[in-house]
CSV table of C-alpha atoms and ligand atoms in Angstrom, one decimal:
chain,number,residue,atom,x,y,z
A,430,MET,CA,-10.2,-46.8,12.7
A,431,ARG,CA,-10.8,-50.3,11.2
A,432,LEU,CA,-8.3,-53.1,11.1
A,433,THR,CA,-8.6,-56.0,8.6
A,434,VAL,CA,-6.4,-59.1,9.0
A,435,VAL,CA,-5.1,-59.9,5.5
A,436,GLY,CA,-2.7,-62.4,6.4
A,437,CYS,CA,-1.7,-63.6,9.9
A,438,ALA,CA,0.4,-66.7,9.6
A,439,GLY,CA,3.5,-66.8,11.7
A,440,SER,CA,7.0,-67.0,10.1
A,441,PHE,CA,5.8,-68.5,6.9
A,442,PRO,CA,2.5,-68.7,4.9
A,443,GLY,CA,0.1,-71.5,5.8
A,444,PRO,CA,-2.7,-73.4,3.8
A,445,ASP,CA,-5.5,-71.1,5.2
A,446,SER,CA,-3.4,-67.6,5.4
A,447,PRO,CA,-0.8,-65.6,3.8
A,448,ALA,CA,2.1,-64.4,6.0
A,449,SER,CA,1.8,-61.1,8.2
A,450,CYS,CA,-0.2,-58.2,6.6
A,451,TYR,CA,-2.9,-55.9,8.0
A,452,LEU,CA,-5.1,-53.1,6.4
A,453,VAL,CA,-5.6,-50.1,8.8
A,454,GLU,CA,-8.2,-47.8,7.6
A,455,ALA,CA,-9.8,-44.3,8.8
A,456,PRO,CA,-11.5,-41.5,7.5
A,457,TYR,CA,-9.2,-38.6,6.3
A,458,GLU,CA,-10.0,-35.4,4.6
A,459,GLY,CA,-13.0,-36.6,2.9
A,460,TRP,CA,-11.8,-40.0,1.8
A,461,THR,CA,-10.5,-43.2,3.5
A,462,TYR,CA,-6.9,-43.3,4.3
A,463,ARG,CA,-5.4,-46.8,3.9
A,464,LEU,CA,-2.4,-47.9,5.6
A,465,VAL,CA,-0.8,-51.4,5.2
A,466,LEU,CA,1.2,-52.9,7.9
A,467,ASP,CA,3.7,-55.6,6.7
A,468,LEU,CA,3.4,-57.1,3.4
A,469,GLY,CA,4.6,-60.9,4.0
A,470,ASN,CA,4.7,-63.9,1.7
A,471,GLY,CA,1.6,-64.3,-0.5
A,472,ALA,CA,-0.1,-61.2,1.3
A,473,PHE,CA,-0.1,-58.9,-1.9
A,474,GLY,CA,-2.7,-61.4,-3.6
A,475,ALA,CA,-4.8,-61.5,-0.6
A,476,LEU,CA,-4.6,-57.8,-0.1
A,477,GLN,CA,-6.8,-57.3,-3.2
A,478,ARG,CA,-9.7,-58.9,-1.7
A,479,TYR,CA,-10.1,-56.0,0.8
A,480,THR,CA,-8.8,-52.9,-1.1
A,481,ASP,CA,-7.9,-51.8,-4.4
A,482,PRO,CA,-4.1,-51.9,-4.2
A,483,TYR,CA,-3.7,-48.6,-5.8
A,484,ALA,CA,-5.8,-46.9,-3.3
A,485,VAL,CA,-3.2,-47.8,-0.5
A,486,ASP,CA,-1.9,-44.5,0.7
A,487,ALA,CA,1.2,-45.8,2.8
A,488,VAL,CA,3.1,-49.0,4.0
A,489,GLY,CA,4.6,-49.7,7.1
A,490,LEU,CA,7.1,-52.4,7.5
A,491,SER,CA,7.7,-53.7,11.1
A,492,HIS,CA,11.1,-55.4,10.0
A,493,LEU,CA,12.7,-57.0,7.0
A,494,HIS,CA,12.2,-60.6,7.5
A,495,ALA,CA,10.7,-62.1,4.4
A,496,ASP,CA,7.5,-62.9,6.2
A,497,HIS,CA,7.0,-59.3,6.9
A,498,CYS,CA,8.0,-57.6,3.7
A,499,VAL,CA,8.9,-59.8,0.7
A,500,ASP,CA,5.4,-59.1,-1.2
A,501,MET,CA,6.8,-55.6,-1.5
A,502,CYS,CA,8.5,-57.2,-4.6
A,503,SER,CA,5.1,-58.0,-6.2
A,504,TYR,CA,3.7,-54.4,-5.0
A,505,TYR,CA,6.6,-53.0,-7.0
A,506,VAL,CA,5.6,-55.0,-10.0
A,507,ALA,CA,2.0,-53.9,-9.8
A,508,ARG,CA,2.9,-50.1,-9.4
A,509,LYS,CA,5.8,-50.0,-12.0
A,510,TYR,CA,4.1,-51.7,-15.1
A,511,HIS,CA,0.5,-51.0,-14.8
A,512,PRO,CA,-0.8,-50.7,-18.3
A,513,ASP,CA,-2.1,-47.1,-17.8
A,514,GLY,CA,1.5,-46.1,-16.8
A,515,PRO,CA,3.4,-46.2,-13.4
A,516,ARG,CA,1.5,-45.2,-10.4
A,517,SER,CA,2.7,-42.4,-8.2
A,518,ARG,CA,4.8,-43.1,-5.4
A,519,ILE,CA,3.8,-43.7,-1.8
A,520,PRO,CA,5.6,-43.4,1.2
A,521,VAL,CA,7.0,-46.9,2.9
A,522,TYR,CA,8.2,-46.8,6.4
A,523,GLY,CA,10.6,-49.5,7.7
A,524,PRO,CA,14.0,-50.0,9.4
A,525,PHE,CA,17.1,-48.2,8.2
A,526,GLY,CA,18.1,-49.8,4.7
A,527,THR,CA,14.8,-50.9,3.7
A,528,ALA,CA,15.2,-49.7,0.1
A,529,ASP,CA,18.6,-51.4,-0.4
A,530,ARG,CA,17.2,-54.7,1.1
A,531,LEU,CA,14.1,-54.6,-1.2
A,532,ALA,CA,16.1,-53.7,-4.3
A,533,MET,CA,18.3,-56.8,-3.4
A,534,ALA,CA,15.3,-59.1,-2.9
A,535,TYR,CA,14.1,-58.3,-6.4
A,536,GLY,CA,17.8,-58.3,-7.9
A,537,LEU,CA,17.5,-54.6,-8.9
A,538,PRO,CA,20.7,-52.2,-9.1
A,539,LEU,CA,20.7,-50.6,-5.5
A,540,ASP,CA,20.2,-47.2,-7.3
A,541,PRO,CA,17.5,-46.5,-8.0
A,542,GLY,CA,16.2,-49.9,-6.7
A,543,MET,CA,12.4,-49.3,-6.1
A,544,ARG,CA,12.7,-45.5,-5.2
A,545,ASP,CA,10.7,-44.6,-8.3
A,546,GLU,CA,7.9,-46.4,-7.1
A,547,PHE,CA,8.2,-46.0,-3.2
A,548,GLU,CA,9.4,-43.1,-1.1
A,549,PHE,CA,11.4,-44.8,1.6
A,550,ARG,CA,11.5,-43.4,5.1
A,551,ALA,CA,12.8,-44.9,8.4
A,552,TRP,CA,11.0,-45.4,11.5
A,553,VAL,CA,12.5,-43.4,14.4
A,554,ALA,CA,11.9,-44.9,17.9
A,555,GLY,CA,10.7,-42.6,20.4
A,556,GLU,CA,9.5,-39.9,18.0
A,557,ALA,CA,5.9,-39.2,17.5
A,558,GLY,CA,4.9,-38.8,13.8
A,559,ARG,CA,1.9,-38.5,11.7
A,560,LEU,CA,0.7,-40.7,8.9
A,561,GLY,CA,-2.5,-39.3,7.4
A,562,PRO,CA,-5.0,-39.4,10.4
A,563,PHE,CA,-2.9,-41.5,12.6
A,564,ALA,CA,-0.5,-40.4,15.2
A,565,VAL,CA,2.3,-42.9,15.0
A,566,SER,CA,4.9,-43.9,17.6
A,567,VAL,CA,7.3,-46.9,17.4
A,568,ALA,CA,9.2,-48.8,20.0
A,569,PRO,CA,12.2,-51.0,19.3
A,570,ALA,CA,11.4,-54.6,19.2
A,571,CYS,CA,13.5,-57.6,20.6
A,572,HIS,CA,14.5,-59.5,17.5
A,573,PRO,CA,17.6,-60.4,15.6
A,574,VAL,CA,17.3,-57.8,13.1
A,575,GLU,CA,16.1,-54.1,13.6
A,576,ALA,CA,12.4,-54.5,14.4
A,577,TYR,CA,9.5,-52.3,15.6
A,578,ALA,CA,6.3,-52.2,17.5
A,579,LEU,CA,3.9,-49.6,16.2
A,580,ARG,CA,1.3,-47.7,17.9
A,581,LEU,CA,-1.5,-46.0,15.9
A,582,GLU,CA,-4.0,-43.4,17.5
A,583,HIS,CA,-6.8,-41.8,15.9
A,584,GLU,CA,-9.8,-39.9,17.5
A,585,GLY,CA,-8.8,-41.2,20.9
A,586,ARG,CA,-8.5,-44.9,19.9
A,587,SER,CA,-5.3,-46.8,19.8
A,588,LEU,CA,-4.2,-49.9,18.1
A,589,VAL,CA,-0.7,-51.4,18.9
A,590,TYR,CA,0.9,-54.0,16.7
A,591,THR,CA,3.9,-55.8,18.3
A,592,GLY,CA,5.3,-57.0,14.9
A,593,ASP,CA,7.9,-59.8,15.7
A,594,THR,CA,9.5,-59.5,19.4
A,595,GLY,CA,10.7,-61.4,22.2
A,596,PRO,CA,10.0,-60.1,25.7
A,597,THR,CA,10.9,-56.5,26.2
A,598,ASP,CA,9.6,-53.7,28.3
A,599,ALA,CA,9.6,-51.1,25.4
A,600,VAL,CA,6.8,-53.1,23.8
A,601,ALA,CA,4.9,-53.8,26.9
A,602,ASP,CA,5.1,-50.0,27.6
A,603,LEU,CA,4.0,-49.2,24.0
A,604,ALA,CA,1.0,-51.3,24.5
A,605,ARG,CA,-0.2,-49.7,27.8
A,606,GLY,CA,-3.9,-48.8,27.6
A,607,ALA,CA,-4.3,-49.7,24.0
A,608,ASP,CA,-7.8,-50.4,22.7
A,609,LEU,CA,-6.6,-53.0,20.7
A,610,LEU,CA,-3.3,-55.0,21.3
A,611,LEU,CA,-2.4,-57.0,18.0
A,612,SER,CA,0.4,-59.3,19.5
A,613,GLU,CA,2.5,-61.8,18.1
A,614,ALA,CA,2.1,-65.4,19.7
A,615,THR,CA,4.7,-67.6,18.0
A,616,PHE,CA,6.0,-69.9,20.9
A,617,HIS,CA,4.5,-72.1,23.5
A,618,ASP,CA,5.0,-71.5,27.2
A,619,GLY,CA,7.0,-74.2,29.2
A,620,VAL,CA,9.2,-75.4,26.4
A,621,ASP,CA,12.7,-74.3,25.9
A,622,ASN,CA,12.3,-71.6,23.3
A,623,PRO,CA,15.2,-69.6,21.8
A,624,PRO,CA,15.7,-66.3,23.4
A,625,ASP,CA,15.0,-62.8,22.2
A,626,LEU,CA,13.0,-63.8,19.2
A,627,HIS,CA,9.4,-64.2,19.7
A,628,LEU,CA,6.7,-64.2,22.5
A,629,THR,CA,4.5,-67.1,23.8
A,630,GLY,CA,0.9,-67.0,23.9
A,631,ARG,CA,1.1,-66.6,27.7
A,632,GLN,CA,3.5,-63.7,27.3
A,633,ALA,CA,1.1,-62.0,24.9
A,634,GLY,CA,-1.6,-62.4,27.7
A,635,GLU,CA,0.7,-61.1,30.3
A,636,TYR,CA,1.5,-57.9,28.3
A,637,ALA,CA,-2.2,-57.2,27.5
A,638,ALA,CA,-3.2,-57.9,31.3
A,639,ARG,CA,-0.1,-55.6,32.4
A,640,GLY,CA,-1.1,-52.8,30.1
A,641,GLU,CA,-4.9,-53.1,30.8
A,642,VAL,CA,-5.6,-53.2,27.2
A,643,ARG,CA,-9.3,-53.4,26.1
A,644,ARG,CA,-8.8,-56.3,23.8
A,645,LEU,CA,-6.2,-58.8,22.7
A,646,VAL,CA,-5.8,-60.1,19.3
A,647,LEU,CA,-3.2,-62.9,18.9
A,648,THR,CA,-1.5,-63.3,15.6
A,649,HIS,CA,1.5,-64.7,13.8
A,650,VAL,CA,0.8,-68.1,15.1
A,651,PRO,CA,2.9,-70.6,12.9
A,652,PRO,CA,0.9,-73.1,10.9
A,653,TRP,CA,2.4,-76.0,13.0
A,654,TYR,CA,0.5,-74.8,16.1
A,655,ASP,CA,-3.1,-74.9,16.9
A,656,PRO,CA,-4.4,-71.3,17.6
A,657,ASP,CA,-6.9,-72.3,19.9
A,658,GLU,CA,-4.1,-73.6,22.2
A,659,MET,CA,-2.4,-70.3,21.7
A,660,ALA,CA,-5.4,-68.3,22.9
A,661,ALA,CA,-5.9,-70.6,25.9
A,662,GLU,CA,-2.3,-69.9,27.2
A,663,ALA,CA,-3.1,-65.9,26.9
A,664,ARG,CA,-6.6,-66.8,28.4
A,665,SER,CA,-5.0,-68.2,31.6
A,666,VAL,CA,-3.3,-64.8,32.5
A,667,TYR,CA,-5.7,-62.3,30.5
A,668,SER,CA,-9.4,-62.0,31.1
A,669,GLY,CA,-10.5,-59.3,28.5
A,670,PRO,CA,-11.9,-59.8,25.1
A,671,LEU,CA,-9.4,-62.2,23.3
A,672,ASP,CA,-9.4,-63.3,19.6
A,673,VAL,CA,-7.1,-65.1,17.5
A,674,ALA,CA,-6.6,-63.3,14.1
A,675,ARG,CA,-8.0,-65.1,11.1
A,676,PRO,CA,-7.6,-63.7,7.5
A,677,GLY,CA,-10.5,-61.6,6.5
A,678,ALA,CA,-11.3,-60.6,10.2
A,679,VAL,CA,-12.3,-57.1,10.8
A,680,PHE,CA,-12.0,-55.1,14.0
A,681,GLU,CA,-13.8,-51.7,14.4
A,682,LEU,CA,-12.2,-49.5,16.9
B,421,LIG,ZN1,7.6,-63.0,11.4
B,422,LIG,ZN1,10.8,-61.7,12.3
């Protein structure tokens, strides 16, 4: 499978990157299946650099904070008002209540909201599912709202995306043995961070080391922090290949 970083700025878009958005592609039944993970502020524009937005097969939302989902409003417009007519519905996975939250974000009546454009489905923690070529499992993240970490497997390779999470064994366990751990790193170690919200660079590195993951990619670094300093924190505890996500970066696994 192939992971493309569309947007990786933490908590809000920065001058060089939209907020969270990742494109995951894999061959499937003679074509390329395209899954978009999160669609934060500004990401829908950038997504069009990497794929025809109408060639996307499904969207998975880790949680409903604006920096992970608000550009679904733009995607809704692009699908509904296309000059050749509305595009057919695609599945959108997310927390319970995703359809209503997105309807409210756009100012639509809750019924139908965006249900003519998207087929909303809820993540179920602990239950293995299938999305095109991917076996998908999710774990509850530690965050102030319902949030999930996601694990995708395809032809023996595995990608784990933490979404937003504070420290929790559920996410650490999900990451165990992953070929690539795409981990948020929002806070710095050694300062008084709010609890149950985000990981530090060091904690991301500790989860990678503990789970013996083959590659760690740090993401969701807020624009007010230096990504290289975040990487140094993770590097102090994880000795495997380590990158900091940048817009346009591609990882084959
Ligand atoms: Zn976030
Ligand atoms: Zn969040």
